[in-house]
Coordinates of C-alpha atoms and ligand atoms in Angstrom, one line a residue:
M284 CA -0.1 0.0 -0.1
E285 CA 1.1 3.6 -0.7
E286 CA 0.4 6.5 1.4
K287 CA 0.9 10.0 1.0
L288 CA 1.6 12.4 3.9
S289 CA 2.9 16.0 4.4
G290 CA 5.5 15.9 7.1
I291 CA 8.6 17.6 8.7
V292 CA 11.9 15.5 9.1
L293 CA 12.8 15.7 12.7
G294 CA 15.9 13.6 12.6
G295 CA 17.3 10.2 11.9
V296 CA 19.7 7.6 12.9
S297 CA 21.8 5.5 10.8
F298 CA 20.8 2.1 9.6
G299 CA 22.7 -0.6 8.0
E300 CA 25.3 0.5 5.6
S301 CA 23.5 3.3 3.7
D302 CA 19.7 3.6 5.2
K303 CA 18.4 5.9 7.5
I304 CA 15.4 5.4 10.2
L305 CA 13.8 9.0 10.2
N306 CA 11.6 10.6 12.6
V307 CA 8.8 12.6 10.6
F308 CA 6.1 14.8 12.1
T309 CA 3.1 14.6 9.6
L310 CA 0.1 16.5 9.7
E311 CA -2.1 13.4 8.9
K312 CA -0.8 10.8 11.4
G313 CA 1.4 12.9 14.1
V314 CA 5.1 11.7 14.5
I315 CA 6.1 8.7 12.6
S316 CA 8.9 6.7 11.9
A317 CA 10.1 5.3 8.4
R318 CA 13.1 3.9 6.6
I319 CA 14.6 5.6 4.0
K320 CA 17.1 3.6 1.7
G321 CA 20.3 4.7 0.2
V322 CA 20.7 8.2 1.5
K323 CA 24.2 7.9 2.7
K324 CA 25.5 7.0 -0.8
A325 CA 26.8 9.8 -3.0
G326 CA 24.4 11.3 -5.2
A327 CA 21.4 9.8 -3.6
K328 CA 18.1 11.3 -5.4
L329 CA 16.1 11.3 -1.9
K330 CA 19.3 12.8 0.4
F331 CA 17.4 16.0 0.9
A332 CA 14.4 14.2 2.2
S333 CA 16.5 12.5 4.9
E334 CA 17.8 16.0 6.3
P335 CA 16.3 17.7 9.5
F336 CA 13.9 20.5 8.8
C337 CA 12.9 19.1 5.3
F338 CA 9.2 19.8 5.0
A339 CA 7.8 17.6 2.1
E340 CA 4.9 15.7 0.8
F341 CA 6.3 12.1 1.4
I342 CA 5.1 9.0 -0.5
F343 CA 5.6 5.8 1.6
S344 CA 5.3 2.2 0.8
V345 CA 3.5 0.4 3.8
K346 CA 4.0 -3.1 4.9
G347 CA 2.5 -3.9 8.2
E348 CA 3.8 -1.3 10.7
M349 CA 6.8 -0.7 8.5
R350 CA 7.1 2.4 6.3
T351 CA 9.7 3.4 3.8
V352 CA 10.0 6.4 2.1
I353 CA 9.8 6.1 -1.8
G354 CA 9.2 9.7 -2.9
A355 CA 9.3 13.1 -1.5
S356 CA 8.4 16.5 -3.1
L357 CA 10.2 19.4 -1.4
I358 CA 7.6 22.1 0.1
D359 CA 10.4 24.2 2.3
S360 CA 13.7 23.4 3.5
F361 CA 13.7 26.2 5.7
Y362 CA 17.3 27.0 4.3
P363 CA 18.0 30.2 6.4
L364 CA 18.2 28.0 9.7
R365 CA 21.6 26.8 8.3
E366 CA 23.1 30.1 7.8
D367 CA 22.8 31.2 11.4
V368 CA 23.9 29.3 14.3
F369 CA 21.5 31.0 16.7
K370 CA 18.5 30.2 14.5
Y371 CA 19.8 26.7 13.7
F372 CA 20.1 25.8 17.5
A373 CA 16.4 27.5 18.3
G374 CA 15.0 25.5 15.2
G375 CA 16.9 22.3 16.5
A376 CA 15.2 23.0 20.0
I377 CA 11.8 22.8 18.0
L378 CA 12.3 19.8 16.4
E379 CA 13.5 18.0 19.6
F380 CA 10.8 19.3 21.7
V381 CA 8.4 17.8 18.9
R382 CA 10.1 14.7 18.9
R383 CA 10.0 14.2 22.7
F384 CA 6.6 15.3 23.6
Y385 CA 4.4 15.3 20.8
R386 CA 2.5 12.0 20.5
E387 CA 3.2 9.3 18.2
N388 CA 0.8 8.4 15.6
I389 CA -1.8 10.9 16.9
A390 CA -2.5 13.6 14.4
S391 CA -3.0 17.2 15.8
E392 CA -3.3 20.1 13.1
E393 CA -2.7 22.4 15.9
E394 CA 0.6 21.2 16.8
F395 CA 1.5 20.8 13.2
L396 CA 0.7 24.4 12.4
L397 CA 2.3 25.7 15.6
T398 CA 5.7 23.8 14.3
V399 CA 5.3 24.9 10.5
N400 CA 4.7 28.3 11.6
A401 CA 7.5 28.6 13.9
L402 CA 10.1 27.1 11.4
K403 CA 8.6 29.5 8.9
R404 CA 9.1 32.8 11.0
L405 CA 12.3 31.7 12.2
S406 CA 13.4 31.3 9.0
Y407 CA 11.8 34.2 7.1
G408 CA 10.1 36.4 9.7
D409 CA 11.3 39.7 11.1
D410 CA 11.4 38.9 14.9
D411 CA 14.5 37.6 16.4
Y412 CA 14.9 33.9 17.1
L413 CA 14.5 34.3 20.8
V414 CA 10.8 35.6 20.2
E415 CA 10.0 32.6 17.9
L416 CA 11.6 30.2 20.4
I417 CA 9.6 31.5 23.5
T418 CA 6.3 31.7 21.6
F419 CA 6.5 28.1 20.4
L420 CA 7.6 26.9 23.8
V421 CA 4.7 28.6 25.5
K422 CA 2.1 27.4 23.1
S423 CA 3.5 24.1 22.7
L424 CA 3.8 23.5 26.6
R425 CA -0.1 24.4 26.6
A426 CA -0.6 22.0 23.8
I427 CA 0.6 19.0 25.4
G428 CA -0.8 20.2 28.9
Y429 CA 2.1 21.5 30.6
S430 CA 0.9 25.2 30.3
L431 CA 2.8 27.9 32.2
T432 CA 0.2 30.6 33.8
V433 CA 1.7 33.5 31.8
S434 CA -0.2 36.2 33.5
K435 CA 0.6 39.4 35.5
K436 CA -2.2 38.6 38.0
C437 CA -1.4 36.3 40.9
I438 CA -4.1 34.1 42.2
C439 CA -4.6 36.5 45.2
G440 CA -5.4 39.2 42.5
C441 CA -2.8 41.4 42.8
D442 CA -0.2 42.4 40.1
I443 CA 2.8 40.4 40.4
E444 CA 5.7 43.1 41.1
G445 CA 8.7 42.8 43.1
K446 CA 9.5 39.7 44.5
T447 CA 8.3 36.8 42.2
F448 CA 8.2 33.1 42.4
F449 CA 7.6 30.4 40.0
D450 CA 6.3 27.2 41.0
Y451 CA 7.6 24.7 38.5
K452 CA 5.1 22.0 39.5
T453 CA 2.2 23.9 38.2
G454 CA 3.5 26.5 35.8
A455 CA 2.3 29.2 37.8
F456 CA 3.9 32.6 39.0
F457 CA 3.3 34.0 42.5
C458 CA 3.7 37.1 44.5
E459 CA 5.6 36.8 47.8
K460 CA 2.4 36.6 49.9
C461 CA 0.9 33.6 47.9
N462 CA 4.1 31.8 47.3
N463 CA 3.5 28.5 48.9
G464 CA 7.2 27.6 49.8
V465 CA 7.9 25.5 46.9
G466 CA 8.2 28.5 44.2
R467 CA 11.5 29.4 43.3
E468 CA 12.2 33.2 43.3
I469 CA 12.9 34.5 39.9
N470 CA 13.8 38.0 38.7
N471 CA 10.4 40.0 38.0
A472 CA 11.8 40.9 34.7
T473 CA 11.6 37.3 33.3
L474 CA 7.9 37.0 33.8
K475 CA 7.6 40.7 32.1
A476 CA 9.7 39.2 29.3
L477 CA 7.4 36.3 28.8
L478 CA 4.3 38.5 29.0
G479 CA 6.0 41.0 26.6
V480 CA 6.8 38.4 24.1
M481 CA 3.4 36.7 24.1
N482 CA 1.9 40.3 23.5
G483 CA 4.1 41.3 20.7
E484 CA 5.8 44.0 22.5
N485 CA 9.3 44.8 22.3
V486 CA 11.6 43.0 25.1
E487 CA 15.1 43.5 25.9
R488 CA 17.5 40.7 24.9
E489 CA 18.8 40.2 28.2
N490 CA 15.3 39.6 29.3
K491 CA 14.4 37.2 26.3
V492 CA 17.2 35.1 27.5
R493 CA 16.2 35.1 31.1
A494 CA 12.7 33.8 29.7
V495 CA 14.3 31.3 27.6
K496 CA 16.2 29.9 30.6
L497 CA 13.3 29.8 32.8
L498 CA 11.6 27.6 30.0
E499 CA 14.4 25.3 30.0
Y500 CA 14.3 25.0 33.8
Y501 CA 10.4 24.5 33.8
I502 CA 10.7 21.9 31.0
T503 CA 13.5 19.8 32.6
S504 CA 11.6 20.0 35.9
R505 CA 8.3 19.4 35.0
T506 CA 9.1 16.5 32.3
E507 CA 12.3 15.2 33.9
E508 CA 13.9 15.2 30.1
K509 CA 16.4 17.8 28.8
L510 CA 16.3 19.2 25.3
K511 CA 20.0 19.1 24.2
S512 CA 19.5 21.8 21.6
L513 CA 17.9 24.1 24.1
E514 CA 20.8 23.6 26.3
E515 CA 23.3 24.1 23.5
L516 CA 21.7 27.2 22.6
I517 CA 21.8 28.9 26.3
K518 CA 25.4 27.9 26.4
I519 CA 26.0 30.3 23.6
L520 CA 23.5 33.1 24.3
Ligands
ZN717 ZN1 -0.5 36.6 45.5

């Protein structure tokens, strides 16, 4: 049986002498894996379709549980990501997030559009990579059920100013009075940066960096998994 799916290559591992097993995030079936043959040989026709970030319409041959790529027509390679190390790591963090946290074999149009739009804006948009990364992470965490409560208002109704606490177990921000003892104190500028980015306001670079670091801390604490690309990006910020 043949199957035609639109998808983005998240990554792959070598298989045998010249094949790869790819992870592909598809619109129609969620994250799937598929074998692609001969792509490590020089001049392989489908080599482009085995590279991370390749967004294509794939044709698979399906036998039982196994899919093999037999054709692909490129929709976008998000080429500008390869010309800028910061964008490249930000894009890598997006792919890694999808691979780790989006469900296998379960389609989600919302998650797919979030991913495609984030990669498009990262490649061709005017906003910087930190804005795109923060936006993607906040929205995707919500999509997988790990929402952060990005709000200026504390549960007590006051505006959170001055001493600010973040509870990584619930993703909520608190004022000093309401902090339940488990929240970690953060710089108020970090919350302001998250709010500012989500509202499309200009935010100082330094504070966007704080926001990315907070998101990394939250993802690691909440999921007990580390996103390697995000860690690598933070090292060079
Ligand atoms: Zn409060």
